[in-house]
Amino acid sequence: MLSHDRVWAAIDALAERYSLSASGLARRAGLDSTAFNKSKRLSSDGRPRWPSTESLAKIIEATGASLEEFTVLVEGHGASAVPPPRMAVPLLGFAQAGAGGFFDDAGYPSGQGWDLVELPARAAETSYALKVQGDSMLPLYRNGDVLIVEPGAPTRKGDRVVLKTTAGEVMAKVLDRQTAKSVVLVSLNPAHPDRDISMSEVEWVARIVWASQ
């Protein structure tokens, strides 16, 4: 039987399956980060507050889960009732990413030399992985961390992104703003400067959607 508690428990279980917190799941779905907070599950007078069908549709789409998968969680079988889906995506090291021949003009994988890495969560069919090399992205990303990048995904202020310049430089930073003239990036590592890069020097920008931390 469908119940308020089971629907919310299914949302928590879905977030857990995809290595997200409830607020992280909300952000990935383009919702307010507090949308799934426990304080939002009851109204001020104690009545149950249900998530909207639009919100449910958005989190299913954002995680790549199926409706059947979510239904299993609603039925109360728990996050481990169905083995988490896994998929393999192309993998490349940051050092190699700056070289020519690995990406097309839009920033999608092309050419030879890509390895494969299996993910514990689903990703878009066009996603790929970049392996962090060195300490330039500390303290957020460490040497050996794998970043899942989704070219073509919409970006907005505060998103973590990977940018490649026409000179072959590849960097992971936080997007501050993007205009028709330039992209302004905030460095993850205070030892490295923020960057204001002319759009004429930008080959592509892609959003980081997951990291193996």
Coordinates of C-alpha atoms in Angstrom, one line a residue:
M1 CA 0.0 0.0 0.0
L2 CA 1.3 3.4 -0.9
S3 CA 2.1 5.5 2.2
H4 CA 3.7 8.8 3.0
D5 CA 6.5 7.1 4.9
R6 CA 7.3 4.7 2.1
V7 CA 7.5 7.3 -0.6
W8 CA 10.0 9.4 1.5
A9 CA 11.9 6.3 2.4
A10 CA 12.2 5.4 -1.3
I11 CA 13.6 8.9 -2.0
D12 CA 16.2 8.4 0.7
A13 CA 17.0 4.9 -0.6
L14 CA 17.4 6.2 -4.2
A15 CA 19.8 8.8 -3.0
E16 CA 21.8 6.2 -1.1
R17 CA 22.0 3.9 -4.2
Y18 CA 23.5 6.7 -6.3
S19 CA 26.0 7.8 -3.5
L20 CA 24.1 11.0 -2.8
S21 CA 22.6 12.7 0.2
A22 CA 19.0 13.8 0.0
S23 CA 20.1 17.4 -0.7
G24 CA 22.6 16.2 -3.3
L25 CA 19.8 14.3 -5.0
A26 CA 17.6 17.4 -5.0
R27 CA 20.4 19.5 -6.5
R28 CA 21.2 16.9 -9.2
A29 CA 17.5 17.0 -10.2
G30 CA 17.5 20.8 -10.4
L31 CA 15.4 21.3 -7.3
D32 CA 16.1 23.4 -4.2
S33 CA 18.7 21.6 -2.1
T34 CA 16.3 21.6 0.9
A35 CA 13.4 20.1 -1.0
F36 CA 13.9 16.6 0.5
N37 CA 15.0 17.7 4.0
K38 CA 13.2 15.8 6.8
S39 CA 11.8 19.1 8.0
K40 CA 10.0 19.5 4.7
R41 CA 8.1 16.2 5.1
L42 CA 5.5 17.5 7.5
S43 CA 3.7 20.7 7.5
S44 CA 3.8 23.2 10.4
D45 CA 0.7 21.6 11.8
G46 CA 2.1 18.1 11.6
R47 CA 0.2 16.9 8.5
P48 CA 2.1 14.8 6.0
R49 CA 3.6 16.7 3.1
W50 CA 4.0 14.6 -0.1
P51 CA 6.6 15.1 -2.8
S52 CA 5.1 16.3 -6.1
T53 CA 5.0 13.9 -9.1
E54 CA 7.1 16.5 -10.9
S55 CA 9.8 16.2 -8.3
L56 CA 9.7 12.4 -8.4
A57 CA 10.0 12.4 -12.2
K58 CA 13.0 14.7 -12.0
I59 CA 14.9 12.6 -9.5
I60 CA 14.2 9.5 -11.6
E61 CA 15.5 11.2 -14.7
A62 CA 18.5 12.8 -12.9
T63 CA 19.7 9.4 -11.6
G64 CA 18.9 7.4 -14.7
A65 CA 16.8 5.1 -12.5
S66 CA 13.8 3.3 -14.0
L67 CA 10.2 3.7 -12.7
E68 CA 10.3 0.0 -11.8
E69 CA 13.4 0.5 -9.7
F70 CA 11.8 3.4 -7.8
T71 CA 8.6 1.3 -7.4
V72 CA 10.6 -1.5 -5.8
L73 CA 11.9 1.0 -3.3
V74 CA 8.5 2.4 -2.5
E75 CA 7.2 -1.1 -1.8
G76 CA 9.7 -1.2 1.0
H77 CA 12.3 -3.6 -0.2
G78 CA 15.1 -1.3 0.6
A79 CA 18.1 0.2 -1.3
S80 CA 19.7 -3.2 -1.7
A81 CA 16.7 -5.1 -3.1
V82 CA 17.9 -4.6 -6.6
P83 CA 21.6 -4.7 -7.4
P84 CA 22.7 -1.1 -8.3
P85 CA 23.0 -0.7 -12.1
R86 CA 26.6 -0.4 -13.4
M87 CA 27.9 0.8 -16.7
A88 CA 31.3 1.4 -18.2
V89 CA 32.3 4.8 -19.6
P90 CA 35.5 5.9 -21.5
L91 CA 38.4 6.9 -19.2
L92 CA 41.3 9.2 -19.8
G93 CA 44.0 10.7 -17.6
F94 CA 44.1 14.5 -17.3
A95 CA 47.6 14.6 -18.7
Q96 CA 46.4 12.9 -21.9
A97 CA 43.2 15.0 -22.1
G98 CA 45.2 18.0 -23.2
A99 CA 46.6 16.2 -26.3
G100 CA 44.8 16.3 -29.6
G101 CA 42.7 13.5 -31.0
F102 CA 40.8 12.5 -27.9
F103 CA 37.8 14.8 -28.3
D104 CA 35.6 16.1 -31.1
D105 CA 34.8 19.8 -31.5
A106 CA 32.0 19.6 -29.0
G107 CA 34.1 17.9 -26.3
Y108 CA 32.8 14.4 -26.8
P109 CA 35.2 11.4 -26.7
S110 CA 36.6 10.4 -30.0
G111 CA 39.6 8.6 -31.4
Q112 CA 41.7 5.8 -29.9
G113 CA 43.5 5.5 -26.6
W114 CA 40.5 5.5 -24.2
D115 CA 40.3 2.9 -21.4
L116 CA 37.0 1.9 -19.7
V117 CA 36.0 2.4 -16.1
E118 CA 32.9 0.8 -14.5
L119 CA 30.7 3.1 -12.4
P120 CA 28.6 2.2 -9.3
A121 CA 25.9 4.5 -10.6
R122 CA 24.3 5.2 -14.0
A123 CA 25.6 8.0 -16.2
A124 CA 24.4 9.6 -19.4
E125 CA 25.4 7.7 -22.6
T126 CA 27.6 10.6 -23.6
S127 CA 29.4 10.8 -20.2
Y128 CA 33.1 10.0 -19.8
A129 CA 35.7 9.8 -17.0
L130 CA 38.8 11.8 -16.4
K131 CA 41.4 10.5 -13.9
V132 CA 43.0 13.2 -11.7
Q133 CA 46.7 13.3 -11.9
G134 CA 48.8 15.4 -9.4
D135 CA 47.7 17.7 -6.6
S136 CA 46.6 20.8 -8.5
M137 CA 42.9 20.1 -7.6
L138 CA 43.4 19.6 -3.9
P139 CA 41.7 19.8 -1.5
L140 CA 38.6 18.8 -3.4
Y141 CA 40.0 16.2 -5.8
R142 CA 43.0 14.1 -5.0
N143 CA 45.4 12.2 -7.3
G144 CA 43.7 9.1 -8.6
D145 CA 40.1 10.4 -8.1
V146 CA 37.9 9.8 -11.1
L147 CA 35.6 12.6 -12.3
I148 CA 32.6 11.8 -14.4
V149 CA 32.0 14.5 -17.0
E150 CA 28.9 15.1 -19.0
P151 CA 29.4 17.2 -22.1
G152 CA 26.3 19.1 -23.3
A153 CA 24.8 19.2 -19.8
P154 CA 23.6 22.7 -18.8
T155 CA 26.0 24.6 -16.5
R156 CA 25.3 27.4 -14.0
K157 CA 27.1 29.4 -11.4
G158 CA 28.6 27.1 -8.7
D159 CA 28.9 24.0 -10.9
R160 CA 32.2 22.1 -11.0
V161 CA 33.3 21.9 -14.6
V162 CA 36.2 20.8 -16.7
L163 CA 37.4 23.2 -19.4
K164 CA 39.8 22.7 -22.2
T165 CA 41.5 25.6 -24.0
T166 CA 42.4 25.8 -27.6
A167 CA 46.1 25.6 -26.4
G168 CA 45.4 22.2 -25.0
E169 CA 45.2 23.1 -21.3
V170 CA 42.7 21.1 -19.3
M171 CA 41.5 22.3 -15.9
A172 CA 38.8 21.5 -13.3
K173 CA 37.4 24.5 -11.5
V174 CA 34.2 26.0 -10.2
L175 CA 32.1 28.0 -12.7
D176 CA 31.6 31.6 -11.5
R177 CA 30.0 33.0 -14.7
Q178 CA 29.9 32.5 -18.4
T179 CA 29.1 35.1 -21.0
A180 CA 29.3 35.4 -24.7
K181 CA 32.8 36.9 -24.3
S182 CA 34.5 34.9 -21.5
V183 CA 34.3 32.1 -18.9
V184 CA 35.3 33.0 -15.3
L185 CA 36.5 30.1 -13.2
V186 CA 37.3 29.9 -9.5
S187 CA 40.2 27.6 -8.6
L188 CA 39.6 24.5 -6.4
N189 CA 43.1 24.9 -5.0
P190 CA 44.0 28.3 -3.4
A191 CA 47.5 27.9 -4.6
H192 CA 46.3 28.2 -8.1
P193 CA 44.8 31.4 -9.5
D194 CA 41.2 31.9 -10.7
R195 CA 40.9 32.2 -14.4
D196 CA 39.1 34.6 -16.8
I197 CA 39.3 33.0 -20.2
S198 CA 38.2 34.5 -23.4
M199 CA 35.6 32.4 -25.3
S200 CA 37.8 32.5 -28.3
E201 CA 40.3 30.4 -26.3
V202 CA 37.7 27.9 -25.0
E203 CA 37.5 24.6 -26.9
W204 CA 34.8 23.2 -24.6
V205 CA 33.3 23.3 -21.1
A206 CA 31.7 20.2 -19.5
R207 CA 30.0 19.7 -16.1
I208 CA 31.4 17.3 -13.5
V209 CA 28.4 15.2 -12.4
W210 CA 30.1 12.7 -10.1
A211 CA 33.4 12.0 -8.5
S212 CA 34.8 8.8 -7.0
Q213 CA 35.8 10.3 -3.6

